[in-house]
Amino acid sequence: MKYIMSLVFVFPVFSPAFSQVPVSDTTTAIEEISNNNKTGKEQLKDLGSSENPLSGVDTSSQDEGRINDSETITNPFLTQDESVPKIELPDESENRGIDFLIELSAGVSLPQFTIEPDNISTKGEPRFLVSSGVIVPFARLFYTGISVRYLQLSFELEKSNTTTVGLYPFTTVKTVTNELMGFLSVPVKIGMRFEIGIATPYFYANIEPAYLTSGRQFGITKTHTVDYDSSEIIITEIKDIETTDYRERHQVFIGGGIGIDISYGYGSIFIEGSCQVGIFDTDEESGNDISVPKRTSSSLIYFPISVGIKFYL
């Protein structure tokens, strides 16, 4: 009986202690420990699963789309059907188009005429030239170009001859001739540029096929004779000859030049000079007798100096 009474008093002491911990509190503690072990993304996903009490719409799927899709930006001021499109940067690997520059220029041509026999003196006279073409840069520093040019070459020929018999009579024959040639040519060049700032120097080599479009000689021959009685006789002869059919119609010039570009925005202003040497004789065989004074061979060199503009298409 004594042992039975002891068990009755011990049980009430320990029994209330166990009853003071509710089952729901134990479950909440376990869930808090589990939440602490979740990743940030899982916590955001759990938060997004709750319904918005203001809209009444379940936004869990929309929030998950924002997290998973980084390519679309949602503007909170737009509706759910509207969004800001992704800005795509240009692909630098794509092939770029070829740059073209238009070249327009005008200038003067300074010819040098070499003639035989060597007792005929020559002197070049400046004439005009105009040109228009296309330039294509490549490999950064290099460029090539083709253009169409019209130029005139003018020079003066002079020959003087004196004959005497004793002191008198003596005769002096002096011929002065001005010759003019017009050419239509197609210069093709390749060059190299040196970009050092607003001013860009360059040089080039070129070949220039040309076609003679016109040729003319205007000559004045004066014959001055002094007789024994000191009387003088002066005879003047003028010749204006169309020489186109007596000259070599096809000519090829080769040479090179230098220049400088001054940038102004969409192009440049340039000035350049070059030397062009004709490789064919100027006269046909049938034209030697027509020329005044008579010559056996001749060759052309000219020095074009041009000023113009270049601009991108």
Short mmCIF file of C-alpha atoms in Angstrom, two decimals:
data_model
loop_
_atom_site.label_atom_id
_atom_site.label_comp_id
_atom_site.label_asym_id
_atom_site.label_seq_id
_atom_site.Cartn_x
_atom_site.Cartn_y
_atom_site.Cartn_z
CA MET A 1 0.00 0.00 0.00
CA LYS A 2 2.91 2.30 0.77
CA TYR A 3 4.39 1.83 -2.74
CA ILE A 4 1.07 2.48 -4.44
CA MET A 5 0.69 5.91 -2.79
CA SER A 6 4.19 6.93 -3.91
CA LEU A 7 3.43 6.33 -7.62
CA VAL A 8 0.26 8.38 -7.31
CA PHE A 9 2.14 11.44 -6.06
CA VAL A 10 5.03 11.20 -8.59
CA PHE A 11 2.89 11.03 -11.75
CA PRO A 12 1.13 14.37 -11.22
CA VAL A 13 4.53 16.08 -10.84
CA PHE A 14 5.98 15.06 -14.23
CA SER A 15 2.80 14.85 -16.26
CA PRO A 16 2.08 18.61 -16.46
CA ALA A 17 5.62 19.28 -17.84
CA PHE A 18 5.00 17.27 -20.96
CA SER A 19 1.58 18.74 -21.53
CA GLN A 20 2.94 22.33 -21.60
CA VAL A 21 4.64 21.89 -25.10
CA PRO A 22 1.92 21.98 -27.75
CA VAL A 23 2.27 19.85 -30.86
CA SER A 24 1.70 22.85 -33.18
CA ASP A 25 4.65 24.76 -31.69
CA THR A 26 6.96 21.84 -32.30
CA THR A 27 5.92 21.70 -35.95
CA THR A 28 6.53 25.45 -36.36
CA ALA A 29 10.05 25.15 -34.96
CA ILE A 30 10.87 22.34 -37.38
CA GLU A 31 9.61 24.45 -40.31
CA GLU A 32 11.75 27.45 -39.23
CA ILE A 33 14.85 25.23 -39.17
CA SER A 34 13.96 23.93 -42.63
CA ASN A 35 13.44 27.48 -43.99
CA ASN A 36 16.85 28.55 -42.75
CA ASN A 37 18.44 25.82 -44.84
CA LYS A 38 16.69 26.91 -48.07
CA THR A 39 18.47 28.93 -50.77
CA GLY A 40 17.58 32.52 -51.52
CA LYS A 41 15.91 31.52 -54.79
CA GLU A 42 13.68 28.96 -53.02
CA GLN A 43 12.66 31.54 -50.41
CA LEU A 44 11.76 34.04 -53.18
CA LYS A 45 9.77 31.31 -54.88
CA ASP A 46 7.88 30.58 -51.65
CA LEU A 47 7.15 34.27 -51.14
CA GLY A 48 5.90 34.57 -54.72
CA SER A 49 3.49 31.68 -54.23
CA SER A 50 1.30 33.76 -51.95
CA GLU A 51 -1.67 35.48 -53.43
CA ASN A 52 -1.79 39.26 -53.72
CA PRO A 53 -4.65 40.35 -51.51
CA LEU A 54 -5.11 43.57 -53.52
CA SER A 55 -5.30 42.06 -57.00
CA GLY A 56 -6.74 38.71 -56.23
CA VAL A 57 -4.47 37.15 -58.85
CA ASP A 58 -1.93 34.46 -58.21
CA THR A 59 1.41 35.99 -59.32
CA SER A 60 3.57 33.02 -58.48
CA SER A 61 3.96 32.01 -62.13
CA GLN A 62 4.84 35.59 -63.14
CA ASP A 63 7.46 35.92 -60.41
CA GLU A 64 9.01 32.62 -61.41
CA GLY A 65 9.22 33.86 -65.00
CA ARG A 66 11.04 37.00 -63.86
CA ILE A 67 13.58 34.94 -61.97
CA ASN A 68 14.19 32.39 -64.72
CA ASP A 69 14.03 34.73 -67.73
CA SER A 70 16.74 37.42 -67.64
CA GLU A 71 16.17 38.50 -71.25
CA THR A 72 12.85 40.32 -70.67
CA ILE A 73 12.48 43.34 -68.40
CA THR A 74 9.01 43.91 -66.90
CA ASN A 75 7.97 47.53 -66.53
CA PRO A 76 5.74 47.93 -63.42
CA PHE A 77 3.92 50.85 -65.10
CA LEU A 78 2.84 48.69 -68.07
CA THR A 79 0.18 46.02 -68.20
CA GLN A 80 1.05 42.38 -67.88
CA ASP A 81 0.83 41.95 -71.67
CA GLU A 82 3.30 44.75 -72.37
CA SER A 83 7.02 44.51 -71.79
CA VAL A 84 10.24 46.29 -72.70
CA PRO A 85 11.99 44.38 -75.51
CA LYS A 86 15.56 43.26 -75.09
CA ILE A 87 18.10 45.65 -76.60
CA GLU A 88 20.37 43.73 -78.95
CA LEU A 89 23.84 45.12 -79.59
CA PRO A 90 25.12 45.08 -83.19
CA ASP A 91 27.13 42.06 -84.15
CA GLU A 92 30.62 43.34 -84.95
CA SER A 93 31.43 40.08 -86.68
CA GLU A 94 29.07 40.90 -89.54
CA ASN A 95 30.79 41.95 -92.77
CA ARG A 96 30.79 45.69 -93.35
CA GLY A 97 30.12 47.24 -96.74
CA ILE A 98 32.87 48.67 -98.90
CA ASP A 99 33.50 52.39 -98.51
CA PHE A 100 33.47 54.41 -101.71
CA LEU A 101 34.74 57.95 -102.14
CA ILE A 102 33.89 60.23 -105.03
CA GLU A 103 36.76 62.39 -106.28
CA LEU A 104 36.29 65.64 -108.19
CA SER A 105 39.25 67.79 -109.19
CA ALA A 106 40.54 70.44 -111.56
CA GLY A 107 44.02 71.73 -112.20
CA VAL A 108 46.75 72.56 -114.68
CA SER A 109 49.01 70.42 -116.83
CA LEU A 110 52.61 71.44 -117.42
CA PRO A 111 53.98 69.55 -120.45
CA GLN A 112 57.51 68.87 -121.54
CA PHE A 113 57.99 68.01 -125.20
CA THR A 114 61.14 66.27 -126.39
CA ILE A 115 61.78 66.49 -130.11
CA GLU A 116 64.37 65.56 -132.73
CA PRO A 117 66.32 67.00 -134.45
CA ASP A 118 67.74 68.84 -131.49
CA ASN A 119 68.00 72.19 -133.32
CA ILE A 120 64.31 72.70 -132.58
CA SER A 121 63.73 74.28 -129.18
CA THR A 122 60.57 73.54 -127.17
CA LYS A 123 58.77 75.23 -124.32
CA GLY A 124 55.74 73.89 -122.46
CA GLU A 125 52.71 76.05 -121.77
CA PRO A 126 50.20 75.43 -118.94
CA ARG A 127 46.75 74.15 -119.82
CA PHE A 128 43.77 72.90 -117.83
CA LEU A 129 42.60 69.45 -116.82
CA VAL A 130 39.47 68.11 -115.07
CA SER A 131 38.92 64.73 -113.47
CA SER A 132 36.23 62.67 -111.76
CA GLY A 133 36.54 59.21 -110.27
CA VAL A 134 36.00 56.66 -107.50
CA ILE A 135 38.38 55.69 -104.70
CA VAL A 136 38.15 52.44 -102.70
CA PRO A 137 40.19 52.21 -99.44
CA PHE A 138 41.33 48.75 -98.35
CA ALA A 139 43.60 47.17 -95.71
CA ARG A 140 43.34 50.41 -93.68
CA LEU A 141 46.34 52.23 -95.18
CA PHE A 142 45.98 51.39 -98.87
CA TYR A 143 43.59 52.50 -101.58
CA THR A 144 42.91 52.07 -105.27
CA GLY A 145 41.04 54.28 -107.67
CA ILE A 146 39.90 54.85 -111.22
CA SER A 147 38.86 58.10 -112.84
CA VAL A 148 38.10 59.79 -116.13
CA ARG A 149 40.23 62.80 -117.08
CA TYR A 150 40.25 65.34 -119.84
CA LEU A 151 43.46 67.29 -120.34
CA GLN A 152 45.10 69.59 -122.82
CA LEU A 153 48.81 69.74 -123.56
CA SER A 154 50.30 72.80 -125.22
CA PHE A 155 53.86 73.63 -126.23
CA GLU A 156 55.76 76.03 -128.44
CA LEU A 157 58.30 74.99 -131.07
CA GLU A 158 60.92 77.32 -132.48
CA LYS A 159 63.51 76.87 -135.17
CA SER A 160 65.82 79.47 -136.69
CA ASN A 161 68.12 79.04 -139.70
CA THR A 162 70.49 81.59 -141.33
CA THR A 163 72.28 81.29 -144.66
CA THR A 164 74.87 83.67 -146.08
CA VAL A 165 76.95 84.13 -149.21
CA GLY A 166 79.91 86.29 -148.22
CA LEU A 167 78.56 89.26 -146.35
CA TYR A 168 75.46 89.71 -148.46
CA PRO A 169 72.89 88.54 -149.10
CA PHE A 170 71.96 86.67 -146.01
CA THR A 171 68.66 85.11 -145.17
CA THR A 172 67.19 84.24 -141.83
CA VAL A 173 64.21 81.89 -141.61
CA LYS A 174 62.48 81.71 -138.25
CA THR A 175 59.52 79.47 -137.53
CA VAL A 176 57.45 79.65 -134.36
CA THR A 177 54.69 77.07 -133.94
CA ASN A 178 52.18 76.52 -131.18
CA GLU A 179 50.81 72.95 -130.93
CA LEU A 180 47.79 71.92 -128.87
CA MET A 181 46.65 68.37 -128.04
CA GLY A 182 43.57 67.18 -126.21
CA PHE A 183 43.38 63.76 -124.49
CA LEU A 184 40.65 61.75 -122.81
CA SER A 185 42.29 59.36 -120.35
CA VAL A 186 41.44 56.79 -117.68
CA PRO A 187 44.00 56.89 -114.86
CA VAL A 188 44.12 53.78 -112.66
CA LYS A 189 46.14 54.10 -109.48
CA ILE A 190 47.08 52.32 -106.29
CA GLY A 191 48.50 54.15 -103.31
CA MET A 192 49.25 54.30 -99.61
CA ARG A 193 48.03 56.80 -97.00
CA PHE A 194 49.60 57.91 -93.71
CA GLU A 195 46.97 58.96 -91.17
CA ILE A 196 48.67 61.42 -88.81
CA GLY A 197 45.75 63.68 -87.94
CA ILE A 198 43.59 66.14 -89.82
CA ALA A 199 46.20 66.18 -92.63
CA THR A 200 46.86 62.83 -94.34
CA PRO A 201 49.75 62.63 -96.82
CA TYR A 202 49.72 59.92 -99.48
CA PHE A 203 51.55 58.71 -102.56
CA TYR A 204 50.57 56.51 -105.48
CA ALA A 205 51.65 54.87 -108.74
CA ASN A 206 49.41 54.84 -111.78
CA ILE A 207 48.92 53.87 -115.39
CA GLU A 208 46.90 56.17 -117.65
CA PRO A 209 45.61 54.94 -121.02
CA ALA A 210 44.73 57.96 -123.16
CA TYR A 211 43.09 58.73 -126.47
CA LEU A 212 43.90 61.78 -128.59
CA THR A 213 40.64 63.64 -129.24
CA SER A 214 42.06 66.67 -131.05
CA GLY A 215 45.31 68.12 -132.36
CA ARG A 216 46.18 71.41 -134.02
CA GLN A 217 49.22 73.40 -135.04
CA PHE A 218 49.33 77.12 -135.56
CA GLY A 219 52.66 78.18 -137.10
CA ILE A 220 54.18 81.43 -138.27
CA THR A 221 57.25 81.37 -140.47
CA LYS A 222 59.15 84.61 -141.13
CA THR A 223 61.80 84.83 -143.84
CA HIS A 224 64.06 87.85 -143.49
CA THR A 225 66.46 88.59 -146.38
CA VAL A 226 69.03 91.40 -146.58
CA ASP A 227 70.41 92.11 -150.08
CA TYR A 228 73.65 93.74 -151.25
CA ASP A 229 72.11 97.21 -151.34
CA SER A 230 70.95 96.73 -147.73
CA SER A 231 67.36 96.35 -148.82
CA GLU A 232 65.27 94.00 -146.71
CA ILE A 233 62.58 91.60 -147.70
CA ILE A 234 60.33 90.04 -145.06
CA ILE A 235 57.94 87.27 -145.96
CA THR A 236 55.45 85.91 -143.40
CA GLU A 237 53.72 82.58 -143.85
CA ILE A 238 50.96 81.37 -141.53
CA LYS A 239 49.81 77.77 -141.28
CA ASP A 240 46.86 76.48 -139.27
CA ILE A 241 46.92 72.69 -139.54
CA GLU A 242 44.53 70.11 -138.16
CA THR A 243 46.98 67.45 -136.98
CA THR A 244 44.65 64.90 -135.31
CA ASP A 245 44.95 62.38 -138.15
CA TYR A 246 48.75 62.76 -138.25
CA ARG A 247 49.38 61.96 -134.60
CA GLU A 248 49.37 58.72 -132.67
CA ARG A 249 45.79 58.49 -131.40
CA HIS A 250 46.46 55.92 -128.66
CA GLN A 251 48.85 56.82 -125.88
CA VAL A 252 49.71 55.34 -122.48
CA PHE A 253 51.17 57.41 -119.64
CA ILE A 254 52.81 55.83 -116.61
CA GLY A 255 54.01 57.56 -113.47
CA GLY A 256 53.17 58.42 -109.89
CA GLY A 257 52.51 61.28 -107.55
CA ILE A 258 52.10 62.60 -104.02
CA GLY A 259 49.37 64.55 -102.30
CA ILE A 260 47.78 65.56 -99.03
CA ASP A 261 44.19 65.22 -97.75
CA ILE A 262 42.74 67.73 -95.29
CA SER A 263 39.66 66.27 -93.57
CA TYR A 264 36.49 68.35 -93.22
CA GLY A 265 33.91 65.83 -91.93
CA TYR A 266 32.40 63.56 -94.56
CA GLY A 267 35.42 63.79 -96.84
CA SER A 268 38.51 65.86 -97.51
CA ILE A 269 40.01 68.62 -99.59
CA PHE A 270 43.18 67.59 -101.37
CA ILE A 271 46.02 68.87 -103.48
CA GLU A 272 48.33 66.58 -105.42
CA GLY A 273 50.97 66.59 -108.11
CA SER A 274 52.45 63.87 -110.28
CA CYS A 275 54.64 63.09 -113.27
CA GLN A 276 53.29 61.17 -116.29
CA VAL A 277 55.51 59.87 -119.08
CA GLY A 278 54.12 58.86 -122.49
CA ILE A 279 55.57 55.60 -123.78
CA PHE A 280 54.63 56.00 -127.48
CA ASP A 281 55.99 58.39 -130.09
CA THR A 282 53.67 61.34 -130.64
CA ASP A 283 53.84 61.37 -134.45
CA GLU A 284 52.88 58.84 -137.04
CA GLU A 285 55.36 58.40 -139.88
CA SER A 286 53.05 60.20 -142.27
CA GLY A 287 52.83 63.16 -139.89
CA ASN A 288 56.47 64.12 -139.77
CA ASP A 289 56.35 65.98 -143.07
CA ILE A 290 53.16 67.78 -142.07
CA SER A 291 54.61 69.21 -138.87
CA VAL A 292 56.07 72.71 -138.87
CA PRO A 293 58.95 72.67 -138.30
CA LYS A 294 59.64 69.23 -139.68
CA ARG A 295 60.60 66.68 -137.03
CA THR A 296 61.66 63.06 -137.00
CA SER A 297 60.42 61.95 -133.55
CA SER A 298 58.90 63.35 -130.40
CA SER A 299 57.75 62.28 -126.94
CA LEU A 300 55.54 63.70 -124.20
CA ILE A 301 55.88 64.17 -120.45
CA TYR A 302 53.41 66.16 -118.41
CA PHE A 303 53.09 67.24 -114.78
CA PRO A 304 49.48 67.54 -113.55
CA ILE A 305 48.76 69.63 -110.45
CA SER A 306 45.20 69.23 -109.13
CA VAL A 307 43.00 70.57 -106.36
CA GLY A 308 39.72 68.89 -105.48
CA ILE A 309 37.40 67.26 -102.97
CA LYS A 310 36.70 63.69 -101.88
CA PHE A 311 33.51 62.63 -100.12
CA TYR A 312 31.84 59.38 -99.06
CA LEU A 313 28.73 58.12 -100.80
#
